[in-house]
mmCIF file of C-alpha atoms in Angstrom:
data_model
loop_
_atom_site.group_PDB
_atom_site.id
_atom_site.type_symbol
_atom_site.label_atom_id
_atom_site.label_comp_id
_atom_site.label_asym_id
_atom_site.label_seq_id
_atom_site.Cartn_x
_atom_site.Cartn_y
_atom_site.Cartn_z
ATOM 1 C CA UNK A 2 15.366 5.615 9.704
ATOM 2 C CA UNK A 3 14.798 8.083 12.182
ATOM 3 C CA UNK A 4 14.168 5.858 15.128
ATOM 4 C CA UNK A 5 13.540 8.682 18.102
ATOM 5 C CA UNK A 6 10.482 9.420 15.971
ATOM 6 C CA UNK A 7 9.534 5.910 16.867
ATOM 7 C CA UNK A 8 10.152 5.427 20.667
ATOM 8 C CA UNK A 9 8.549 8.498 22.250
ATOM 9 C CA UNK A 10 5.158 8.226 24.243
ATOM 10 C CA UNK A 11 4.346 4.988 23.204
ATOM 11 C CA UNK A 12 1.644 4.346 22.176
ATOM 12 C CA UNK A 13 2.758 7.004 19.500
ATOM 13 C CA UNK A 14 -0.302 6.845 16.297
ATOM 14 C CA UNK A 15 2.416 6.917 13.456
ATOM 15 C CA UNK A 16 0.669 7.678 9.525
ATOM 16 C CA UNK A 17 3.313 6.814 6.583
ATOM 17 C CA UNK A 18 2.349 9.380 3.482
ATOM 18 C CA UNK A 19 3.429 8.818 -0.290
ATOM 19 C CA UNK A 20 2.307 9.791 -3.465
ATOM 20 C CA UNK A 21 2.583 8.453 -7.333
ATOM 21 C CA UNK A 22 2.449 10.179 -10.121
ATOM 22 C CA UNK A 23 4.706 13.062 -10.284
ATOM 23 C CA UNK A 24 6.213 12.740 -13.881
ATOM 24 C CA UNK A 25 3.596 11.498 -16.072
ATOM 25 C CA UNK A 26 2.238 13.811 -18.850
ATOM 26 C CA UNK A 27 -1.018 12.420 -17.693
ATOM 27 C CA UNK A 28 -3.111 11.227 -15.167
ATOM 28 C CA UNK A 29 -3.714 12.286 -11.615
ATOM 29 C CA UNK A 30 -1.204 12.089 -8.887
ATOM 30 C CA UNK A 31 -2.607 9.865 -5.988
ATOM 31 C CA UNK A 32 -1.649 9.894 -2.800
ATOM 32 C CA UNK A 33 -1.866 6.857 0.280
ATOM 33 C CA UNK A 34 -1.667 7.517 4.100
ATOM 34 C CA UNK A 35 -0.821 3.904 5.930
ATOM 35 C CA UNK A 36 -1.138 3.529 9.725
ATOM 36 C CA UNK A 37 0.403 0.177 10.719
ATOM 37 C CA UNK A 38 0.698 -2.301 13.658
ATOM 38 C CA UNK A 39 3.673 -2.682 15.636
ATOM 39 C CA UNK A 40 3.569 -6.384 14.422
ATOM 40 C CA UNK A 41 3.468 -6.703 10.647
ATOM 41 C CA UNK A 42 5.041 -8.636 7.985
ATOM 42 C CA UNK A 43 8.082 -5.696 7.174
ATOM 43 C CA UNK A 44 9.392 -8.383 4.978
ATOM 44 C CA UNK A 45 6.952 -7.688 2.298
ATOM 45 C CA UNK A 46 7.713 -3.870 2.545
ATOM 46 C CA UNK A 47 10.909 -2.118 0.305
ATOM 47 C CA UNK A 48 11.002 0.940 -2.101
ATOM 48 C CA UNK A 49 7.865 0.540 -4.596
ATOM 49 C CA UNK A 50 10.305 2.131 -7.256
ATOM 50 C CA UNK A 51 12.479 -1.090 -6.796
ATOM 51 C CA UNK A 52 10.030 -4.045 -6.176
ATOM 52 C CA UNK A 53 8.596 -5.636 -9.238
ATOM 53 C CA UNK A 54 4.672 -5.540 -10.112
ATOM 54 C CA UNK A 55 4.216 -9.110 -8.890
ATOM 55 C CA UNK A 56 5.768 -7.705 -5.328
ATOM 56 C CA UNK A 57 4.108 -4.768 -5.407
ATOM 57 C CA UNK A 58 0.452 -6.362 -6.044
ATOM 58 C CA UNK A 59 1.684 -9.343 -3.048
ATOM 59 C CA UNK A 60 2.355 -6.841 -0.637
ATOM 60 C CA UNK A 61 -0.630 -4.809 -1.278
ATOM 61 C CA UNK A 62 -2.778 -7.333 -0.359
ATOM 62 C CA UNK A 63 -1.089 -7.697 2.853
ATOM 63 C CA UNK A 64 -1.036 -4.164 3.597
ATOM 64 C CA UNK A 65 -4.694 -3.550 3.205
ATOM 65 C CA UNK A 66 -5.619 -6.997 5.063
ATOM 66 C CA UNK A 67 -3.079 -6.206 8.534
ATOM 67 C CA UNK A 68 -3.065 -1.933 8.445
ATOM 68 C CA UNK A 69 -4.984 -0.129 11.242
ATOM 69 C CA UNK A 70 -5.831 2.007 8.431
ATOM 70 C CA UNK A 71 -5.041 3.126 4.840
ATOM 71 C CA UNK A 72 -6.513 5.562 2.792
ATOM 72 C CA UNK A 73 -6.324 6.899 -0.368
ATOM 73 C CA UNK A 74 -6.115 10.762 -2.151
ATOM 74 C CA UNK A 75 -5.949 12.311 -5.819
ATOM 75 C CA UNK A 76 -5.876 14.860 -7.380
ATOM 76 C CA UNK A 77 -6.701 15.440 -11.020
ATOM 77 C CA UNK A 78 -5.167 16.410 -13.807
ATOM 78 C CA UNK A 79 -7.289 19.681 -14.220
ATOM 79 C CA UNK A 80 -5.831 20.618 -10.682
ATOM 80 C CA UNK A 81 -2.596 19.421 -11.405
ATOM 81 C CA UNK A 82 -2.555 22.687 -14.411
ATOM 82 C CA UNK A 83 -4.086 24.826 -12.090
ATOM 83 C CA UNK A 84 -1.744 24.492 -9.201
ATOM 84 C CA UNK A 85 1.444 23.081 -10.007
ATOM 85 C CA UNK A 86 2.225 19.197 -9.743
ATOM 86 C CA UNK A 87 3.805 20.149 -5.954
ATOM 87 C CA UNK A 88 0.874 21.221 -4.582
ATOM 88 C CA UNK A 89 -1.355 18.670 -6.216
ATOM 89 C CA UNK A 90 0.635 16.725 -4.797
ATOM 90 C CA UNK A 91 0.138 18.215 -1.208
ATOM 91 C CA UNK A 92 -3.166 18.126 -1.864
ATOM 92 C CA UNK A 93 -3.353 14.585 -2.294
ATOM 93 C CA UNK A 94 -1.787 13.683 0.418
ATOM 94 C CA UNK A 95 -4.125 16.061 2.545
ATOM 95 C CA UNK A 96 -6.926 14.319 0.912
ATOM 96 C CA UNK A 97 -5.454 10.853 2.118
ATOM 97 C CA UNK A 98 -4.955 11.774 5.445
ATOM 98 C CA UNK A 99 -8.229 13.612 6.108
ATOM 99 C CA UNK A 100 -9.648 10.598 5.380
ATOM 100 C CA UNK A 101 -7.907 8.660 8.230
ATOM 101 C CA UNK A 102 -7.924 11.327 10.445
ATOM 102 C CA UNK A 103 -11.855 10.667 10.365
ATOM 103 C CA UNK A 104 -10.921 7.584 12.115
ATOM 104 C CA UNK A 105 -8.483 7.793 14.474
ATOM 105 C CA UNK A 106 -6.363 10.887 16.119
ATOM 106 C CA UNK A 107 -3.214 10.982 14.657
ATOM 107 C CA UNK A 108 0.238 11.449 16.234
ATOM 108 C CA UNK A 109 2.872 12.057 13.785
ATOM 109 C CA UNK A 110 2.951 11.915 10.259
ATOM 110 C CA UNK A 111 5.606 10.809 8.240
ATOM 111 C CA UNK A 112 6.141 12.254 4.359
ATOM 112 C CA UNK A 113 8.265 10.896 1.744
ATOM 113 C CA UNK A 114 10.543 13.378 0.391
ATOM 114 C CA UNK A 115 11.619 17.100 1.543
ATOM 115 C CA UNK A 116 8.305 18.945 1.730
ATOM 116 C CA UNK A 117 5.309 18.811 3.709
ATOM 117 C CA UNK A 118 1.488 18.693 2.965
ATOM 118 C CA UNK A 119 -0.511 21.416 5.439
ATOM 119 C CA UNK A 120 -1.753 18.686 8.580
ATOM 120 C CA UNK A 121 -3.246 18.932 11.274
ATOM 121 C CA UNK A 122 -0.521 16.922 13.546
ATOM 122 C CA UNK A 123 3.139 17.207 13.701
ATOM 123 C CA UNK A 124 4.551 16.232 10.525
ATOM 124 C CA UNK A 125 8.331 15.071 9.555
ATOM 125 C CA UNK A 126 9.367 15.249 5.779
ATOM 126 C CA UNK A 127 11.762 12.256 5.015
ATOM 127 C CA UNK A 128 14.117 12.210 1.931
ATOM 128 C CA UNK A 129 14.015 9.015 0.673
ATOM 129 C CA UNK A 130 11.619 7.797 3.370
ATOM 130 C CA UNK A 131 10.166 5.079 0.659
ATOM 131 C CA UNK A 132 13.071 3.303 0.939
ATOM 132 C CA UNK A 133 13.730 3.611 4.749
ATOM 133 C CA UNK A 134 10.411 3.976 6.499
ATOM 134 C CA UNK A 135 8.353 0.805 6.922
ATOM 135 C CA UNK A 136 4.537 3.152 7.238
ATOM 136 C CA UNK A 137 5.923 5.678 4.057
ATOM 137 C CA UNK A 138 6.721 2.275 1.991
ATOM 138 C CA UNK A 139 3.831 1.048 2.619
ATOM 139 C CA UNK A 140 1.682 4.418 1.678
ATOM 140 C CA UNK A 141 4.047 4.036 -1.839
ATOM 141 C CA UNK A 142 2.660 0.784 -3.003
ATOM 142 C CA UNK A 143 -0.164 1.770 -2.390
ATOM 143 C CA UNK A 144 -0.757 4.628 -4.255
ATOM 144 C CA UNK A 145 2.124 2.985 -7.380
ATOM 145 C CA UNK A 146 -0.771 0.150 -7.421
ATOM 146 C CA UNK A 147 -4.113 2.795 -7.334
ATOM 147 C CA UNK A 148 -2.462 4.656 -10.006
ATOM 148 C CA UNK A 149 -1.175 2.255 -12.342
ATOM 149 C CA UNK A 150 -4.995 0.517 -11.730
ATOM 150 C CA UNK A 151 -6.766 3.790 -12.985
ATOM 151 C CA UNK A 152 -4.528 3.593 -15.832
ATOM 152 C CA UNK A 153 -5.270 0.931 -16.917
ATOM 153 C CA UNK A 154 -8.884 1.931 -17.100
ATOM 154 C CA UNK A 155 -8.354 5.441 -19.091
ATOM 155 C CA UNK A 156 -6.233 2.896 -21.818
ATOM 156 C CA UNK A 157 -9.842 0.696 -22.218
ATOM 157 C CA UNK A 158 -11.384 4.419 -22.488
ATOM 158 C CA UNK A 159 -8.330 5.883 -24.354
ATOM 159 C CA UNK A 160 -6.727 3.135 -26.330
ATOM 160 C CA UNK A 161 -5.026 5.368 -29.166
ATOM 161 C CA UNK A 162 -2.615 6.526 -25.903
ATOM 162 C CA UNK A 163 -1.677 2.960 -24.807
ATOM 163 C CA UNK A 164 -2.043 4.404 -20.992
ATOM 164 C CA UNK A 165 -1.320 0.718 -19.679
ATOM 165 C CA UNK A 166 2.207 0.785 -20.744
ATOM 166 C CA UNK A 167 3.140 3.317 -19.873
ATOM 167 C CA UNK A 168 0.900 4.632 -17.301
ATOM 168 C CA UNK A 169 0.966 8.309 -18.648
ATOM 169 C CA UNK A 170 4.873 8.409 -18.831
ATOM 170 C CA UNK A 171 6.946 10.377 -21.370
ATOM 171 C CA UNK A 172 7.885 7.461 -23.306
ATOM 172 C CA UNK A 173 8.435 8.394 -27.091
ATOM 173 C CA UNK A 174 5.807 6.263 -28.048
ATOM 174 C CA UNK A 175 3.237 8.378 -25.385
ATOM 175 C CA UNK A 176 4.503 11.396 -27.261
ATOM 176 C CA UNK A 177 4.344 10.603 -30.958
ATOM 177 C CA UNK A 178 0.661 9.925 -29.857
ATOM 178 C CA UNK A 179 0.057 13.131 -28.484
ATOM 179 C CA UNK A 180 1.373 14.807 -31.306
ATOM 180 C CA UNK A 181 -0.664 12.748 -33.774
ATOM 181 C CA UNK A 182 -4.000 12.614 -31.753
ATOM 182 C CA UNK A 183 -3.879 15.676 -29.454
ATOM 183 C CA UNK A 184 -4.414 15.312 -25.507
ATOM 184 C CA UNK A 185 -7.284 13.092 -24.054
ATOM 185 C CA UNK A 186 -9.211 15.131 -21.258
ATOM 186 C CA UNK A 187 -6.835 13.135 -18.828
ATOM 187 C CA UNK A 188 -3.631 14.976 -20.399
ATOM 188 C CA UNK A 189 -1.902 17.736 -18.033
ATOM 189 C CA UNK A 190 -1.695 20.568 -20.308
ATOM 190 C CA UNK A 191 0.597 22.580 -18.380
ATOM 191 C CA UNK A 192 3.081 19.968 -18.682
ATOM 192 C CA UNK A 193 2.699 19.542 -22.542
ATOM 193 C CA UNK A 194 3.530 23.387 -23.252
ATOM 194 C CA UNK A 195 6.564 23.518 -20.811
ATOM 195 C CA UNK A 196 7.776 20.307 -23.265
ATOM 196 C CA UNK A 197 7.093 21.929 -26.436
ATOM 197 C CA UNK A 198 8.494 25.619 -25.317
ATOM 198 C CA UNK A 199 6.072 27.348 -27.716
ATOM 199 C CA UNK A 200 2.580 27.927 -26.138
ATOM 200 C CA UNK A 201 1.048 29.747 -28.979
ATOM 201 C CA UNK A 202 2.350 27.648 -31.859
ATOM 202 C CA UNK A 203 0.177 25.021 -33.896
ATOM 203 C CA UNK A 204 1.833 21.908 -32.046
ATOM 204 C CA UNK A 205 1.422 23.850 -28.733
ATOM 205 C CA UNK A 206 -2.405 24.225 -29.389
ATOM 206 C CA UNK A 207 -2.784 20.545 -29.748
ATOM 207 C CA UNK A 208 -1.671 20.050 -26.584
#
């Protein structure tokens, strides 16, 4: 952890940023912006990739009950094709944070990975900030939990996909049903064709 990010000007307004949803062959990719107290359970915080569902649920609760603030951004899978999966994923986070900024005047903001959404504050791009940075681990539950939620929800919708177990992934089993069913309107097409290699063939089409 970068901890002269964390001792200048105090009081310093610090937002953690983190998205979910990168890999999937569907669904959106949502984004959460966390502002947290200076006294807070840390405990309950670690890397969302490496805490179990129970965990993850546990320390949501907490987070939303004792954050200044938390917010949370999407975008869909229709923007996801029509501007790549980075910037959606930019976008999302924008999304997140505008809606905090509403609320208070932000200081810093602190991103999970090695590039940065457009903000209007100073903004620090952390590689492997999930795992190190107590606001960005915090923003990563959150939106793990939003996303797998709203899966859940396009499976009761979209049963022949099984979307709750595997939230979208590219399991074989998410696959075979594409392949035998087509895409839902929730599928990311752009991602389909690069896994197929052959845009205008038959199989290509159905995706």
């Amino acid at each position: 952890m970068d901890q002269e990010l964390f001792h200048q000007e105090e009081p310093k307004v610090i937002c953690g940023l983190d998205e979910a949803g990168r890999g999937p062959l569907a669904g959106p990719v949502v984004a959460a912006a966390v502002i947290l107290p200076e006294i807070f359970p840390f405990s309950v915080l670690g890397d969302s990739k490496a805490l179990t569902e129970k965990q993850r649920l546990e320390a949501e609760i907490i987070i939303k009950e004792k954050a200044l603030y938390w917010a949370i951004g999407i975008a869909t899978a229709k923007e996801i094709d029509r501007i790549n999966i980075l910037q959606a994923s930019l976008l999302a986070m924008q999304r997140a944070f505008g809606k905090l900024q509403k609320q208070v005047a932000i200081d810093l903001a602190l991103v999970d990975g090695n590039q940065k959404p457009n903000l209007d504050c100073p903004t620090k791009a952390i590689v492997k900030g999930d795992a190190t940075v107590a606001q960005i681990m915090a923003a990563s539950i959150l939106a793990k939990n939003q996303r797998d939620r709203y899966m859940v929800l396009c499976d009761e919708k979209w049963p022949l996909y099984q979307f709750s177990k595997h939230k979208g992934y590219p399991t074989e089993e998410h696959r075979k049903a594409c392949l035998l069913y087509g895409l839902s309107p929730i599928h990311r097409r752009t991602f389909h064709i690069a896994l197929s290699g052959k845009p205008e063939t038959k199989q290509a089409q159905l995706f």
